[in-house]
Amino acid sequence: MTAVRTVAAVDLGAESGRVAAVGFDGEQLELDIVHRFEHGPRVSDGVLRWDLDTLWGGVRAGLTALDGGRVPVASVGVDTWGVDYALRRPDGELVDEPTCYRDPRQLSGMSAAVARVGEAELYRAAGVQLIPINTIFGLVSDVRDHPDRITAASGLLMMPDLFHYLMSGAVTSEYTIASTTGALDTRTGEWAWGLLDQLGIPRRLLPEVVPPGTELGALRGGYGGALRNCRVIVPAAHDTASAVVAAPLHSAGSIFISSGTWSLVGMETDRAWVTEDARRANLTNEGGYGATIRLLCNVMGLWLLQECRRQWAREGHRLGYPEIAELAGAQPGLASLVNPDATVFLAPGDMPRRIQDYCARTHQRVPDSIGAIARCVIDSLALSYRRVIEAVGAVTGIAPPAVHIVGGGSGHTLLSQLTADASGLPVYCGPVEATALGNAAVQLAALGELAGLPDIRAVVAASTAAVEYLPRDGQDWVAASALLATLVSADSSSADSSSADSSSADSSSADSSSADSSSADTDPYQLQPCATEESQCGD
């Protein structure tokens, strides 16, 4: 029997984190979660920020648990959600805690960037969909509204890069996480310097970009047990990139859905698609492992259900997700729909009321129970997936043969079945822990244990079981898809109007608070920060 090689995968979502030991015996991967912890952003000084002490404390607790074990750990790597960053001072300390992508500054930053260079130039430079959460809009906000932060900073660290820095002392930016910024040209793998110059973002902030699988050095921290000889190896550091590494795709052209708080829906390709058709479809090009590109779209995902569940708990209805899914399954399908990506749903808060208000405002049946609201969300997500699948197929000219759902949402039976129904394609679900497995697999490949993507996916398929869902007849998904398209178009027009109002305010030398106020008057739910620590965003 081949000796087992063990690596550590640190997987940080925007709601919880886990540290896993992943062993490979030459044929299969075995994953053992040694530590789990919860976390979330909270308001500090009026800004929605990540609690770095909790995050780093959770990571260190997991590393300590690993160090106390008897199995030597060869390497460790970290993946996280995309877009968020920290600013580092010359002395190595942080300027302040990282700001969460759900903070209101993102909208004003996006409006300012669009006003400065235009939507087409933003897309041409980076090939990334126009969405408020993009890193570059936070940087624009910093440059415009908080220049002291920029002046104090010597460099930027994306979230996984921050933890790799704390572990090794190396200052780099891993390629897949850098590709979520809207500031990297995915065609070249280099920073989009021309765009950064146009937006006034100092070049000194952007570190060297390194590929997944790069070794950064020895793990620091004085570990003397199983981690004594541990190296720091960057995985595909964007959690979606790691999840897709471990997606056992049946054939080329298959659709992947990395399902969690956000659903990343797309196709793995061998080149970037920075075209006008891709821009109009609002598709993003993100870097993948093994010189691949993930042509995808961000869909708001299970965030809507997570926030509904939190609100129902505040009202005394403490329900698990299986109970919510059962209530939803008892409701008639396609009775009402929402556009999950409408800005109104981006911030924490009373999500059930927002969904009801949205349905009333769009002259649909208003869901009046927990089950009806949940069914509205699940139907809307399945239709949103269909919409992206059609867009990706149209842009690439490839007819997808199947859909593969990985991540936490792959265990949602109703959503998986409705995705098959809506898309008309077979759906294969699993593994749930795809992100941690993909993280570990890239480390193992860097150590010479695996031989690239085909080998990784064969090993993952041998290590996990997939659940199949076949499409059923019975509902008019075509008409429902047309309704969703109408809702998306109306929301887009409303957002454009709000952006124009904000840009006019900027050009009239109005201050940023005036622009934010204008936006809030248009939609009172736009990106309002959490009122208390109970209202937490998350994956």
XYZ file of C-alpha atoms in Angstrom:
539
model
C 0.000 0.000 0.000
C 1.251 3.473 -0.929
C 2.104 5.667 2.055
C -0.537 8.315 2.774
C 0.478 11.924 2.070
C -1.465 14.458 4.155
C -2.015 18.157 3.511
C -4.106 20.782 5.320
C -6.866 22.692 3.540
C -8.132 25.877 5.211
C -11.493 26.780 3.636
C -12.998 30.094 4.736
C -16.499 31.002 3.668
C -18.183 34.274 4.513
C -20.154 32.648 7.341
C -18.013 29.789 8.586
C -14.545 28.338 8.339
C -13.099 24.846 8.452
C -9.646 23.366 8.673
C -9.316 19.909 7.156
C -6.670 17.234 6.960
C -6.816 15.562 3.551
C -4.956 12.291 3.083
C -4.116 10.685 -0.268
C -3.151 7.017 -0.511
C -2.438 7.010 -4.229
C -6.022 6.196 -5.201
C -8.489 8.121 -3.051
C -8.743 11.278 -0.981
C -9.932 11.117 2.605
C -11.068 14.351 4.247
C -11.227 14.912 7.986
C -12.537 18.232 9.325
C -10.470 18.912 12.446
C -11.932 22.317 13.290
C -15.015 24.329 12.354
C -15.911 27.826 13.462
C -18.465 30.492 12.693
C -17.768 34.105 11.930
C -19.328 37.074 10.198
C -18.854 40.764 9.539
C -19.981 43.360 12.022
C -20.338 47.107 12.011
C -17.246 48.900 13.302
C -16.985 52.695 13.138
C -20.030 52.742 10.887
C -18.478 50.307 8.364
C -19.273 46.642 7.783
C -15.966 44.857 8.463
C -14.639 41.322 8.800
C -13.588 40.250 12.286
C -9.987 39.330 11.579
C -9.275 38.243 15.150
C -12.033 35.619 14.940
C -10.931 34.453 11.502
C -7.240 34.147 12.326
C -8.048 32.671 15.720
C -10.146 29.972 14.055
C -7.389 29.168 11.572
C -4.766 28.942 14.310
C -7.022 26.699 16.415
C -7.280 24.326 13.461
C -3.521 24.381 12.884
C -2.914 23.688 16.576
C -5.248 20.688 16.366
C -3.329 19.402 13.353
C 0.025 19.961 15.055
C -1.116 17.809 17.964
C -1.875 14.857 15.694
C 0.395 11.956 14.841
C 0.278 12.257 11.038
C 2.862 14.630 9.504
C 1.296 17.405 7.425
C 3.297 18.230 4.314
C 1.709 21.556 3.402
C -1.116 23.986 4.105
C -3.093 26.344 1.856
C -6.006 28.738 2.278
C -8.994 29.512 0.072
C -11.648 32.155 0.767
C -14.513 33.996 -0.845
C -13.541 36.538 -3.501
C -13.290 40.329 -3.868
C -12.465 41.452 -0.301
C -9.032 42.754 0.672
C -6.872 44.263 3.395
C -4.440 47.170 3.093
C -0.987 46.624 4.612
C 1.279 49.300 6.074
C 5.040 49.379 5.359
C 5.683 47.892 8.823
C 3.538 44.858 7.989
C 0.544 45.830 10.128
C -2.890 46.398 8.580
C -4.323 49.864 8.008
C -7.619 48.574 9.416
C -9.790 45.489 9.261
C -10.975 44.408 5.802
C -14.265 45.919 4.675
C -17.061 43.543 3.658
C -18.286 43.582 0.048
C -21.821 44.205 1.336
C -20.882 47.635 2.695
C -22.682 50.586 1.022
C -19.420 52.053 -0.275
C -19.406 49.473 -3.071
C -22.376 51.078 -4.845
C -20.925 54.575 -4.753
C -17.569 53.226 -5.912
C -19.198 51.447 -8.841
C -21.105 54.591 -9.853
C -17.901 56.636 -9.743
C -15.955 54.078 -11.804
C -18.671 53.812 -14.450
C -18.872 57.600 -14.651
C -15.080 57.840 -15.064
C -14.387 55.150 -17.702
C -17.714 53.606 -18.720
C -19.061 50.057 -18.462
C -17.550 48.928 -21.777
C -14.006 49.944 -20.769
C -14.326 48.267 -17.367
C -15.244 45.041 -19.141
C -12.673 45.364 -21.925
C -9.868 45.793 -19.395
C -10.692 42.870 -17.115
C -13.506 40.786 -18.611
C -15.420 40.837 -15.324
C -19.160 41.299 -14.969
C -20.457 44.622 -13.687
C -21.510 43.871 -10.121
C -21.207 46.128 -7.054
C -19.127 43.671 -5.021
C -16.048 43.897 -7.294
C -12.802 44.776 -5.517
C -12.015 47.615 -7.870
C -15.111 49.508 -6.730
C -14.007 49.296 -3.100
C -10.615 50.671 -4.151
C -12.268 53.502 -6.071
C -14.266 54.320 -2.935
C -11.069 54.322 -0.859
C -9.265 56.613 -3.322
C -12.213 58.984 -3.544
C -13.666 58.994 -0.046
C -10.903 57.632 2.229
C -7.579 58.759 0.723
C -5.922 58.421 4.136
C -6.289 54.637 3.868
C -4.530 54.647 0.514
C -1.783 57.013 1.694
C -1.050 54.795 4.696
C -0.894 51.585 2.635
C 2.110 50.024 0.955
C 0.179 47.170 -0.581
C -3.018 45.179 -0.925
C -3.662 41.613 0.188
C -6.733 39.704 -0.983
C -8.273 37.654 1.833
C -6.500 34.322 1.165
C -3.276 36.205 0.420
C -3.597 37.853 3.839
C -3.650 34.470 5.575
C -0.785 33.160 3.450
C 1.139 36.291 4.478
C 0.403 35.646 8.164
C 1.541 32.031 7.732
C 4.675 32.592 5.643
C 5.545 36.292 5.458
C 5.269 36.227 1.642
C 3.469 39.110 -0.091
C 1.817 37.825 -3.271
C -1.567 37.609 -4.948
C -2.697 34.191 -6.147
C -4.029 34.231 -9.717
C -7.569 32.887 -9.210
C -8.348 35.267 -6.333
C -6.783 38.195 -8.207
C -9.124 37.449 -11.101
C -12.144 38.321 -8.918
C -11.000 41.926 -8.477
C -12.079 43.475 -11.775
C -8.496 44.809 -11.907
C -6.757 41.825 -13.553
C -6.658 41.165 -17.295
C -7.555 37.467 -17.443
C -6.263 37.260 -21.018
C -2.704 37.997 -19.876
C -2.755 37.223 -16.150
C -1.346 40.692 -15.476
C -2.871 43.606 -13.610
C -4.908 45.932 -15.859
C -2.497 48.815 -15.338
C -4.184 51.161 -17.798
C -7.532 50.831 -16.035
C -5.941 51.274 -12.617
C -4.212 54.440 -13.817
C -7.472 55.822 -15.199
C -9.196 55.260 -11.862
C -6.352 56.757 -9.816
C -5.495 53.499 -8.014
C -1.756 53.513 -7.153
C 0.250 50.784 -8.839
C 2.246 50.164 -5.661
C -0.790 48.511 -4.065
C -0.834 45.519 -6.425
C 1.561 42.664 -5.558
C 3.103 40.000 -7.771
C 0.572 37.522 -9.163
C 1.521 33.853 -8.660
C -0.159 30.708 -10.048
C -1.956 28.145 -7.872
C 0.495 25.555 -6.655
C 3.206 28.115 -5.803
C 5.195 27.339 -2.646
C 5.693 30.382 -0.410
C 8.014 28.875 2.187
C 7.912 27.251 5.604
C 4.910 27.602 7.912
C 5.729 30.085 10.664
C 4.351 30.005 14.192
C 6.648 27.717 16.131
C 4.797 24.464 15.479
C 6.826 21.496 16.643
C 4.602 18.490 16.126
C 2.951 17.253 12.935
C 3.451 20.679 11.336
C 7.199 20.822 12.059
C 8.184 20.561 8.376
C 4.979 21.976 6.888
C 5.247 24.227 3.812
C 2.785 26.920 2.700
C 1.486 26.169 -0.805
C -1.154 28.404 -2.354
C -4.093 26.411 -3.752
C -6.595 27.827 -6.210
C -7.217 30.435 -3.517
C -10.649 31.599 -4.659
C -13.041 29.099 -3.114
C -15.015 28.726 -6.348
C -11.836 27.939 -8.263
C -10.982 25.221 -5.742
C -14.533 23.861 -5.897
C -14.403 23.612 -9.694
C -11.047 21.808 -9.496
C -12.888 19.080 -7.569
C -15.996 19.078 -9.783
C -15.966 15.659 -11.499
C -17.195 17.069 -14.819
C -18.589 14.333 -17.082
C -17.481 15.943 -20.327
C -16.154 19.133 -21.898
C -18.708 21.914 -22.044
C -20.516 20.800 -18.884
C -21.926 23.508 -16.645
C -20.685 23.814 -13.075
C -22.617 25.409 -10.237
C -20.646 26.114 -7.079
C -23.604 26.481 -4.747
C -23.529 28.309 -1.436
C -24.389 31.817 -0.291
C -23.462 32.779 -3.841
C -24.044 30.475 -6.784
C -21.303 30.649 -9.388
C -22.749 29.251 -12.610
C -20.573 28.741 -15.657
C -18.351 26.685 -17.944
C -14.661 25.856 -17.796
C -12.917 26.913 -21.017
C -9.395 27.219 -22.372
C -9.531 30.965 -23.065
C -11.086 34.215 -21.878
C -14.253 35.447 -23.605
C -13.903 39.235 -23.487
C -16.480 39.995 -26.166
C -19.412 42.334 -26.533
C -21.810 39.377 -26.376
C -20.233 38.248 -23.104
C -20.429 41.784 -21.699
C -24.089 42.141 -22.617
C -24.788 38.796 -20.950
C -22.876 40.111 -17.888
C -20.590 37.075 -17.846
C -17.308 37.160 -15.991
C -13.973 35.568 -16.831
C -12.249 34.200 -13.749
C -8.928 32.410 -13.656
C -8.865 28.691 -12.972
C -6.319 26.015 -12.214
C -4.274 24.550 -15.045
C -4.469 27.553 -17.395
C -8.268 27.397 -17.539
C -10.828 30.184 -17.490
C -14.173 29.938 -15.751
C -16.755 31.816 -17.832
C -19.488 32.370 -15.299
C -22.064 34.593 -13.695
C -22.573 35.294 -10.001
C -26.120 34.535 -8.874
C -27.155 35.673 -5.400
C -27.652 32.045 -4.417
C -28.790 30.631 -1.087
C -28.164 33.980 0.604
C -31.851 34.785 0.181
C -32.900 31.622 2.045
C -30.220 32.173 4.695
C -31.487 35.665 5.421
C -35.121 34.471 5.361
C -34.241 31.780 7.885
C -32.556 34.321 10.159
C -35.601 36.579 10.000
C -38.005 33.717 10.679
C -35.866 32.733 13.686
C -36.117 36.305 14.993
C -39.884 35.933 14.691
C -39.846 32.681 16.693
C -39.857 30.170 13.811
C -36.646 28.207 14.245
C -36.503 25.980 11.205
C -33.736 23.907 9.656
C -33.104 24.021 5.930
C -34.637 20.538 5.382
C -37.856 21.725 7.077
C -37.925 24.864 4.917
C -37.373 22.771 1.779
C -40.224 20.447 2.789
C -42.570 23.395 3.254
C -41.493 24.779 -0.117
C -42.020 21.445 -1.834
C -45.646 21.398 -0.706
C -46.348 24.674 -2.540
C -47.319 25.043 -6.219
C -44.383 25.872 -8.439
C -43.810 29.120 -10.343
C -46.579 30.969 -8.486
C -44.357 34.048 -8.133
C -40.773 34.934 -8.989
C -38.064 37.394 -8.024
C -34.810 38.393 -9.656
C -32.351 37.052 -7.037
C -29.701 39.507 -8.228
C -31.792 42.632 -7.683
C -29.865 45.079 -5.498
C -32.729 45.085 -3.010
C -31.676 41.575 -1.915
C -27.948 42.215 -1.449
C -27.861 43.496 2.123
C -28.793 41.719 5.369
C -32.231 42.363 6.819
C -35.889 41.346 6.615
C -35.633 39.253 3.460
C -39.154 37.742 3.574
C -40.686 41.224 3.562
C -38.448 42.330 0.710
C -39.513 39.319 -1.338
C -43.173 40.050 -0.645
C -42.705 43.735 -1.501
C -40.922 42.805 -4.725
C -43.763 40.510 -5.797
C -46.360 43.173 -4.967
C -44.400 45.848 -6.828
C -44.164 43.620 -9.921
C -47.891 42.751 -9.813
C -47.459 39.075 -8.950
C -49.103 36.854 -6.385
C -47.600 37.767 -3.013
C -46.323 34.675 -1.163
C -48.002 34.641 2.229
C -46.335 31.787 4.128
C -42.886 30.440 4.912
C -43.323 27.655 2.365
C -44.580 29.994 -0.364
C -41.722 32.474 0.164
C -39.142 29.679 0.135
C -40.667 28.168 -3.031
C -40.536 31.591 -4.689
C -36.817 31.807 -3.906
C -36.005 28.249 -5.034
C -37.973 28.536 -8.300
C -36.264 31.858 -8.982
C -32.806 30.398 -8.404
C -33.471 27.447 -10.738
C -34.657 29.863 -13.426
C -31.644 32.101 -12.886
C -29.388 29.092 -13.404
C -31.241 28.316 -16.649
C -30.755 31.899 -17.777
C -26.991 31.771 -17.208
C -26.689 28.334 -18.830
C -28.393 29.672 -21.959
C -26.175 32.768 -21.982
C -22.948 30.767 -21.624
C -24.047 28.416 -24.399
C -24.885 31.328 -26.698
C -21.545 33.103 -26.097
C -19.357 29.992 -26.514
C -21.426 28.209 -29.148
C -21.303 25.070 -26.996
C -24.462 23.149 -26.064
C -23.865 22.019 -22.450
C -24.503 18.277 -21.976
C -24.978 18.315 -18.194
C -24.879 20.358 -14.999
C -22.639 19.586 -12.016
C -23.501 21.142 -8.647
C -20.826 21.146 -5.958
C -20.561 22.749 -2.538
C -23.005 23.055 0.325
C -25.999 23.683 -1.942
C -25.457 20.380 -3.770
C -27.366 18.681 -0.945
C -30.519 20.768 -1.553
C -32.777 18.136 -3.144
C -35.598 20.435 -4.282
C -33.306 23.039 -5.817
C -31.280 20.345 -7.586
C -34.382 18.737 -9.086
C -35.834 22.080 -10.154
C -32.483 22.978 -11.746
C -32.767 19.832 -13.863
C -36.380 20.672 -14.715
C -35.658 24.295 -15.588
C -32.530 23.601 -17.651
C -33.738 20.407 -19.313
C -30.338 18.859 -18.503
C -29.257 16.032 -16.213
C -27.864 17.353 -12.938
C -25.130 15.627 -10.935
C -24.621 16.725 -7.335
C -21.535 16.447 -5.152
C -19.119 16.534 -3.537
C -20.367 18.817 -0.765
C -16.796 19.494 0.411
C -15.566 20.198 -3.124
C -13.738 23.380 -2.088
C -11.587 21.728 0.570
C -10.909 18.747 -1.703
C -9.913 21.014 -4.593
C -7.708 23.071 -2.289
C -5.916 19.925 -1.096
C -5.649 18.434 -4.592
C -3.741 21.461 -5.919
C -1.302 21.164 -3.022
C -0.873 17.455 -3.713
C -0.214 18.196 -7.388
C 2.443 20.739 -6.363
C 4.014 18.023 -4.196
C 4.098 15.640 -7.160
C 1.343 13.329 -5.918
C -1.204 14.187 -8.654
C -0.720 15.023 -12.329
C -3.075 17.902 -13.142
C -6.808 18.365 -13.638
C -7.766 15.072 -15.348
C -5.948 13.084 -12.669
C -7.426 15.202 -9.868
C -10.980 14.758 -11.142
C -10.556 11.020 -11.602
C -9.370 10.737 -8.001
C -12.235 12.921 -6.703
C -14.765 10.793 -8.625
C -13.258 7.673 -7.075
C -13.413 9.238 -3.618
C -16.986 10.572 -3.606
C -20.450 9.635 -4.861
C -22.652 11.827 -7.061
C -26.459 12.040 -6.983
C -28.259 12.286 -10.338
C -31.420 14.293 -11.095
C -33.134 13.964 -14.468
C -35.412 16.673 -15.926
C -39.186 16.220 -15.623
C -42.059 17.654 -17.614
C -45.060 19.385 -16.114
C -44.368 23.101 -15.720
C -44.053 25.921 -18.211
C -40.438 26.916 -17.677
C -40.346 28.796 -20.986
C -43.024 31.278 -19.899
C -41.473 31.548 -16.437
C -38.072 32.242 -17.996
C -39.599 35.032 -20.084
C -41.081 36.571 -16.923
C -37.722 36.427 -15.155
C -36.087 38.136 -18.152
C -38.656 40.925 -17.875
C -37.933 41.329 -14.162
C -34.167 41.409 -14.753
C -34.549 44.008 -17.501
C -36.722 46.225 -15.294
C -34.284 45.933 -12.380
C -31.386 46.786 -14.681
C -33.162 49.877 -15.975
C -33.889 50.969 -12.405
C -30.249 50.440 -11.420
C -29.049 52.412 -14.456
C -31.349 55.258 -13.477
C -30.023 55.257 -9.922
C -26.447 55.170 -11.225
C -27.128 58.097 -13.518
C -28.610 60.076 -10.645
C -25.531 59.317 -8.542
C -23.172 60.265 -11.366
C -25.005 63.546 -11.852
C -24.601 64.269 -8.177
C -20.867 63.548 -8.430
C -20.447 65.776 -11.497
C -22.214 68.581 -9.631
C -19.563 68.330 -6.900
C -22.000 66.745 -4.478
C -20.315 64.830 -1.697
C -20.465 61.047 -1.439
C -23.120 61.124 1.260
C -25.431 62.916 -1.160
C -24.921 60.219 -3.769
C -25.608 57.506 -1.204
C -28.707 59.324 -0.026
C -29.995 59.574 -3.587
C -29.483 55.854 -4.022
C -31.228 55.063 -0.749
C -34.221 57.231 -1.716
C -34.591 55.221 -4.916
C -34.484 51.935 -3.024
C -34.493 52.036 0.790
C -32.975 48.565 1.010
C -29.881 49.193 -1.108
C -26.792 47.938 0.698
C -27.797 49.088 4.158
C -25.198 47.830 6.650
C -26.050 45.322 9.371
C -27.783 47.005 12.273
C -26.546 44.479 14.828
C -24.128 41.611 15.037
C -27.079 39.237 14.679
C -27.458 40.248 11.033
C -24.536 38.427 9.469
C -23.697 37.799 5.840
C -22.272 34.467 4.935
C -21.472 31.466 2.807
